[in-house]
Coordinates of C-alpha atoms in Angstrom, one line a residue:
M176 CA -32.0 -1.8 -13.1
A177 CA -30.4 -5.1 -14.1
P178 CA -30.6 -8.0 -10.9
A179 CA -26.5 -7.7 -9.6
R180 CA -25.1 -11.0 -10.5
T181 CA -23.9 -13.5 -7.9
I182 CA -19.8 -13.8 -8.7
P183 CA -17.1 -15.8 -7.1
P184 CA -14.8 -14.0 -4.2
F185 CA -11.3 -13.0 -4.6
P186 CA -9.3 -16.1 -3.9
S187 CA -8.2 -16.3 -0.1
D188 CA -4.9 -17.3 -1.4
I189 CA -3.8 -14.6 -3.7
V190 CA -2.0 -11.7 -1.5
P191 CA -2.8 -8.8 -3.6
A192 CA -1.1 -5.1 -3.6
H193 CA -1.1 -3.2 -0.4
L194 CA -2.8 -0.1 -1.5
Y195 CA -3.8 2.8 0.7
E196 CA -7.4 3.4 1.8
V197 CA -8.6 6.9 1.6
D198 CA -11.6 8.3 3.6
F199 CA -13.0 10.7 0.8
K200 CA -15.4 12.7 2.8
L201 CA -12.5 13.1 5.6
L202 CA -9.7 14.3 3.0
R203 CA -12.6 16.5 1.4
Q204 CA -12.6 18.3 5.1
G205 CA -8.8 18.7 5.2
D206 CA -8.1 15.3 7.5
D207 CA -4.0 15.2 6.8
T208 CA -4.0 11.8 7.7
E209 CA -5.9 11.0 4.8
A210 CA -3.7 13.5 2.7
Q211 CA -0.7 12.1 3.6
K212 CA -2.1 8.5 2.5
V213 CA -2.4 10.0 -0.6
F214 CA 0.8 11.8 -1.4
D215 CA 2.6 8.2 0.2
A216 CA 0.5 6.4 -2.6
A217 CA 1.1 9.0 -5.4
R218 CA 4.8 7.9 -4.9
G219 CA 4.5 4.5 -4.4
Y220 CA 1.9 2.3 -6.8
G221 CA 0.3 5.3 -8.1
F222 CA -2.9 3.5 -6.9
F223 CA -5.3 3.7 -3.6
Y224 CA -8.5 2.9 -2.9
L225 CA -11.2 5.9 -1.9
R226 CA -14.0 4.8 0.5
N227 CA -17.3 7.2 1.0
H228 CA -16.9 8.8 -2.5
D229 CA -20.9 9.5 -3.1
I230 CA -20.0 8.3 -6.9
D231 CA -22.9 5.7 -8.3
S232 CA -21.4 3.5 -10.5
D233 CA -24.5 0.8 -10.7
F234 CA -25.7 1.8 -13.3
M235 CA -22.3 2.1 -15.3
F236 CA -22.2 -1.8 -15.5
D237 CA -25.6 -2.2 -16.5
L238 CA -24.7 0.3 -19.6
A239 CA -21.8 -1.9 -20.2
S240 CA -23.4 -5.3 -20.4
Q241 CA -26.3 -3.2 -22.9
V242 CA -23.3 -1.6 -24.9
F243 CA -21.3 -4.6 -25.9
Q244 CA -24.2 -6.8 -26.4
L245 CA -24.9 -5.5 -29.5
P246 CA -24.0 -6.8 -32.7
L247 CA -20.6 -5.8 -33.7
E248 CA -21.9 -4.5 -37.0
E249 CA -23.6 -1.8 -35.0
K250 CA -21.0 -1.0 -32.3
M251 CA -18.5 -0.8 -35.6
K252 CA -20.6 2.6 -36.5
Y253 CA -19.1 4.2 -33.8
D254 CA -15.1 3.2 -34.6
M255 CA -12.5 5.0 -32.9
G256 CA -10.5 4.5 -36.1
T257 CA -6.4 4.7 -36.4
T258 CA -5.9 8.3 -36.3
G259 CA -6.0 9.1 -32.7
K260 CA -9.5 9.6 -31.9
Y261 CA -10.2 8.3 -28.6
F262 CA -14.0 8.8 -28.2
G263 CA -16.7 5.8 -29.6
Y264 CA -16.1 1.9 -29.6
K265 CA -12.9 0.4 -29.4
R266 CA -12.9 -3.2 -30.7
S267 CA -11.1 -6.4 -29.8
G268 CA -7.8 -6.7 -31.0
S269 CA -7.3 -3.0 -32.2
Q270 CA -4.5 -2.4 -29.7
Y271 CA -1.7 -4.6 -28.9
V272 CA -0.5 -5.7 -26.2
D273 CA 3.6 -6.4 -26.2
S274 CA 6.9 -5.6 -28.5
K275 CA 5.4 -8.6 -30.6
G276 CA 2.4 -7.0 -31.3
T277 CA 0.1 -9.6 -29.5
P278 CA -3.6 -8.3 -30.2
D279 CA -5.3 -7.1 -27.0
Q280 CA -8.6 -9.1 -25.9
S281 CA -10.9 -6.0 -24.5
E282 CA -13.4 -3.8 -25.6
F283 CA -14.1 -0.3 -24.8
Y284 CA -16.4 2.4 -25.2
N285 CA -15.7 5.7 -24.5
V286 CA -17.9 9.1 -24.1
S287 CA -16.5 12.2 -24.2
K288 CA -17.1 14.4 -21.1
D289 CA -17.6 17.6 -23.4
D290 CA -20.1 15.8 -25.2
I291 CA -22.0 15.0 -22.7
L292 CA -21.9 18.2 -20.8
R293 CA -21.9 20.2 -24.0
T294 CA -18.6 22.3 -22.6
D295 CA -18.9 23.8 -26.4
P296 CA -22.0 24.6 -27.2
N297 CA -20.5 25.1 -30.8
A298 CA -19.5 21.6 -31.3
K299 CA -21.5 18.9 -32.9
Q300 CA -22.5 16.3 -30.7
L301 CA -21.3 12.9 -31.0
Q302 CA -23.4 9.9 -32.4
H303 CA -23.9 7.5 -30.1
P304 CA -25.5 3.5 -29.5
E305 CA -29.1 3.9 -27.9
P306 CA -28.0 2.8 -24.6
V307 CA -25.5 5.3 -24.1
N308 CA -27.7 7.8 -25.1
Q309 CA -30.9 6.5 -22.7
R310 CA -28.1 7.7 -20.2
R311 CA -27.1 10.7 -20.9
E312 CA -28.1 12.2 -17.6
E313 CA -27.2 9.6 -15.3
L314 CA -23.9 9.8 -17.4
E315 CA -23.5 13.9 -16.7
Q316 CA -23.9 13.3 -12.9
F317 CA -21.2 10.1 -13.1
M318 CA -18.9 12.6 -14.7
K319 CA -19.3 15.6 -12.1
A320 CA -19.1 13.4 -9.5
G321 CA -15.9 11.7 -10.5
H322 CA -14.4 15.4 -10.7
K323 CA -15.4 16.2 -7.6
V324 CA -13.1 13.8 -6.3
I325 CA -10.6 14.3 -8.8
T326 CA -10.4 18.1 -8.1
V327 CA -9.6 17.6 -4.3
V328 CA -6.9 14.7 -5.1
L329 CA -5.3 17.4 -7.4
R330 CA -5.9 19.9 -4.6
V331 CA -4.2 17.8 -2.0
L332 CA -1.2 16.8 -4.2
G333 CA -0.4 20.4 -5.3
E334 CA -0.5 21.4 -1.5
K335 CA 2.2 18.3 -1.0
L336 CA 4.3 19.3 -3.6
G337 CA 4.4 23.3 -2.8
L338 CA 2.0 24.3 -5.2
D339 CA -0.4 26.6 -4.6
A340 CA -3.8 24.2 -3.9
D341 CA -5.2 25.9 -6.7
K342 CA -2.6 25.2 -9.5
L343 CA -3.5 21.9 -10.6
P344 CA -7.4 21.9 -10.5
A345 CA -7.3 24.8 -12.4
L346 CA -5.9 23.1 -15.3
H347 CA -8.5 20.1 -15.3
R348 CA -11.7 22.7 -15.4
L349 CA -14.8 20.9 -15.9
D350 CA -16.3 23.8 -17.8
R351 CA -13.7 23.8 -20.6
T352 CA -12.8 21.0 -23.3
G353 CA -10.3 18.5 -23.2
G354 CA -10.0 14.6 -23.3
D355 CA -11.8 13.9 -20.3
Q356 CA -14.3 10.6 -20.5
A357 CA -16.0 7.9 -19.2
R358 CA -15.7 4.4 -20.2
V359 CA -17.1 1.2 -19.8
T360 CA -15.4 -1.9 -20.8
F361 CA -15.9 -5.8 -21.3
A362 CA -13.4 -8.9 -21.7
P363 CA -14.5 -12.2 -22.2
P364 CA -14.1 -15.2 -19.8
M365 CA -10.3 -16.5 -19.9
M366 CA -9.4 -19.7 -18.5
D367 CA -5.8 -19.3 -19.4
Q368 CA -4.1 -17.2 -16.3
K369 CA -1.5 -16.7 -18.7
S370 CA -3.8 -14.4 -21.1
I371 CA -3.8 -10.8 -21.2
S372 CA -6.4 -8.7 -21.5
L373 CA -5.5 -5.5 -21.4
G374 CA -1.5 -4.8 -22.2
E375 CA 1.0 -3.0 -19.6
H376 CA 0.4 0.6 -19.6
T377 CA 0.4 3.8 -17.5
D378 CA -3.1 5.9 -18.2
F379 CA -2.7 9.3 -20.6
G380 CA -4.0 11.4 -18.4
S381 CA -4.0 12.7 -14.6
V382 CA -6.5 10.8 -12.3
T383 CA -8.3 7.8 -13.1
V384 CA -11.3 6.7 -11.0
L385 CA -12.3 3.2 -11.8
F386 CA -14.7 0.7 -10.7
N387 CA -14.3 -3.3 -11.0
E388 CA -16.6 -6.0 -9.5
L389 CA -13.6 -8.9 -10.9
G390 CA -10.4 -9.2 -10.3
G391 CA -8.0 -8.8 -13.5
L392 CA -6.4 -5.5 -12.7
Q393 CA -2.6 -5.7 -12.0
V394 CA -0.2 -3.2 -10.7
L395 CA 3.5 -3.3 -11.0
N396 CA 5.6 -2.7 -8.0
P397 CA 7.8 0.3 -8.8
Q398 CA 10.6 -1.0 -6.4
S399 CA 10.5 -4.8 -6.7
K400 CA 9.0 -4.7 -10.5
E401 CA 6.6 -7.7 -9.3
W402 CA 2.8 -7.6 -10.5
K403 CA 0.2 -7.7 -7.9
Y404 CA -3.8 -8.1 -8.3
V405 CA -5.6 -5.3 -7.2
K406 CA -8.3 -6.7 -5.1
P407 CA -11.9 -5.0 -5.7
E408 CA -13.2 -3.7 -2.4
P409 CA -17.0 -3.4 -1.7
G410 CA -17.9 0.6 -1.5
C411 CA -14.4 1.6 -2.8
A412 CA -13.3 3.1 -6.3
V413 CA -9.7 2.4 -7.1
I414 CA -7.8 5.6 -7.7
N415 CA -4.8 5.9 -10.2
L416 CA -2.2 8.6 -11.2
G417 CA -1.5 8.7 -14.9
D418 CA 1.0 10.3 -16.9
A419 CA 0.1 14.1 -17.5
V420 CA 0.1 14.9 -13.3
A421 CA 3.1 13.3 -13.6
K422 CA 4.8 15.4 -16.4
L423 CA 2.9 18.7 -14.3
A424 CA 5.0 17.2 -11.0
N425 CA 8.4 16.7 -12.7
E426 CA 7.8 13.4 -11.9
E427 CA 7.5 13.8 -8.1
L428 CA 4.8 11.7 -8.7
Y429 CA 4.2 8.3 -9.9
S430 CA 2.2 7.5 -13.3
G431 CA 1.3 3.9 -12.1
V432 CA 2.1 0.9 -14.2
H433 CA -0.6 -1.5 -14.8
R434 CA -2.2 -4.4 -16.7
V435 CA -5.2 -6.3 -17.2
V436 CA -5.3 -10.4 -17.1
A437 CA -7.4 -13.3 -16.6
P438 CA -9.2 -13.2 -13.1
P439 CA -7.9 -15.1 -10.7
G440 CA -9.8 -18.7 -9.9
D441 CA -13.4 -19.0 -11.1
Q442 CA -13.7 -15.5 -11.2
A443 CA -11.9 -16.3 -14.7
K444 CA -15.1 -18.1 -16.0
Y445 CA -17.2 -14.8 -16.2
P446 CA -16.7 -11.9 -18.4
R447 CA -15.2 -8.9 -17.1
H448 CA -17.0 -5.3 -16.9
S449 CA -15.4 -2.0 -15.8
C450 CA -16.4 1.7 -16.1
V451 CA -14.0 4.6 -15.4
Y452 CA -14.0 8.1 -15.3
F453 CA -10.7 9.7 -16.8
S454 CA -9.6 13.0 -16.0
R455 CA -6.9 15.0 -18.1
P456 CA -5.8 18.3 -18.5
N457 CA -7.9 20.7 -20.4
G458 CA -6.6 20.2 -24.1
N459 CA -4.3 23.4 -24.3
V460 CA -2.6 22.5 -21.4
V461 CA 0.9 22.1 -22.1
L462 CA 2.3 19.6 -20.0
K463 CA 5.4 20.7 -19.0
P464 CA 6.3 20.7 -15.0
L465 CA 5.4 23.2 -13.0
L466 CA 8.4 22.9 -10.2
G467 CA 11.9 21.5 -10.5
E468 CA 14.3 21.9 -13.1
V469 CA 12.8 21.7 -16.9
D470 CA 14.3 19.1 -19.4
K471 CA 15.1 21.8 -22.3
N472 CA 16.1 18.7 -24.5
E473 CA 12.4 18.1 -24.5
E474 CA 9.4 19.9 -26.7
P475 CA 6.6 19.3 -24.3
M476 CA 2.8 18.9 -26.1
T477 CA -0.4 19.9 -25.3
A478 CA -3.0 17.2 -23.0
D479 CA -4.7 16.9 -26.4
E480 CA -1.6 16.3 -28.5
W481 CA -0.4 13.6 -25.7
I482 CA -3.5 11.4 -26.3
K483 CA -3.9 11.7 -30.0
Q484 CA 0.1 10.2 -30.0
R485 CA -0.7 7.7 -27.2
A486 CA -3.7 6.4 -29.1
M487 CA -2.4 6.3 -32.5
L488 CA 0.8 4.7 -31.6
R489 CA -1.1 1.8 -29.4
N490 CA -3.6 1.2 -32.3
T491 CA -2.5 -2.6 -33.6
A492 CA -2.9 -0.9 -37.2
N493 CA -0.1 1.5 -36.6
Y494 CA 2.5 -1.3 -35.5
K495 CA 5.4 -1.9 -37.0
G496 CA 7.2 -3.6 -34.7
P497 CA 9.1 -2.9 -31.0
E498 CA 10.1 0.5 -31.9
T499 CA 6.2 1.5 -32.4
L500 CA 5.6 0.2 -28.7
V501 CA 8.8 2.0 -27.2
A502 CA 7.6 5.0 -29.1
S503 CA 4.1 4.2 -27.4
R504 CA 5.2 4.5 -24.0
G505 CA 4.1 7.4 -21.8
T506 CA 6.0 7.8 -18.2
E507 CA 6.8 4.5 -18.2
H508 CA 10.3 5.1 -19.7
T509 CA 11.6 7.7 -17.3
K510 CA 12.8 7.5 -13.8
A511 CA 11.6 4.6 -11.7
N512 CA 9.4 2.9 -14.6
K513 CA 12.2 3.3 -17.2
D514 CA 12.8 -0.6 -17.6
T515 CA 9.2 -2.3 -17.0
V516 CA 7.6 -2.3 -20.5
V517 CA 8.3 -5.5 -22.2

């Protein structure tokens, strides 16, 4: 493992978003105070910190360094393309950040849970660069640990919504195929504090588990419409909800609007890596409400269809004008989020 790098502290003069901090060990044991924090967060920013989670993410930062140091020609062998495929390499500039079609400044590498865990033994194994192949066992453990966290969070949310405790977890089974993935990211040093690395959006899936070393992630306060930095907290994962669980909950839960901008202060001088586990409903799950009234004018998609649509429409190659951004939106355009995307 590479030695930990020394980075400047998060600036003390910046007031970050106030997010709940949840103790996972207590949450898993059924502590109602921790469960209420999760539910309150799910109806506020849609984000919270999680401590005592037992997810080893350190190797993912090493993996990020190894993957993104590869020559562009090598990385492009695993390019996602423009047709909605969402595993493999995303080059910088291949997505846009606003209604003008401004290219983004971030790279991703997405690794399919189904490929690493061989969920479908008849499926053809995906090709990866060597640094990913060398980390398959660690990626498997990262995914399984992340999924354990997500199962507990979904169970808590379901109970708070009045659903059977196993209802939401049953739609996110680890042994069924779907769009779950691990991701490593890279953004170069960004000295212009107005720079946007990754544009305003909500996540496609249900629950995201994120690890950062540097600032740069910002969340939108759903009431004040003010952007706030999320300060990385040692030992904590950042958890957020996405579109799929918001749809299943009939938008009683909030799919957190967020973006990635230049890290604050001297942190902007450093390249920024993050690592993520995205949990999405199993691919054939129809994203229709499990409670409340159903909008009969909306034709619900499956989880796989939803991922494909959003991935395609956010691709720079498919940008036709501001109307493409509108069509690419997740739950930003509904209820509390409806006027947030610019």
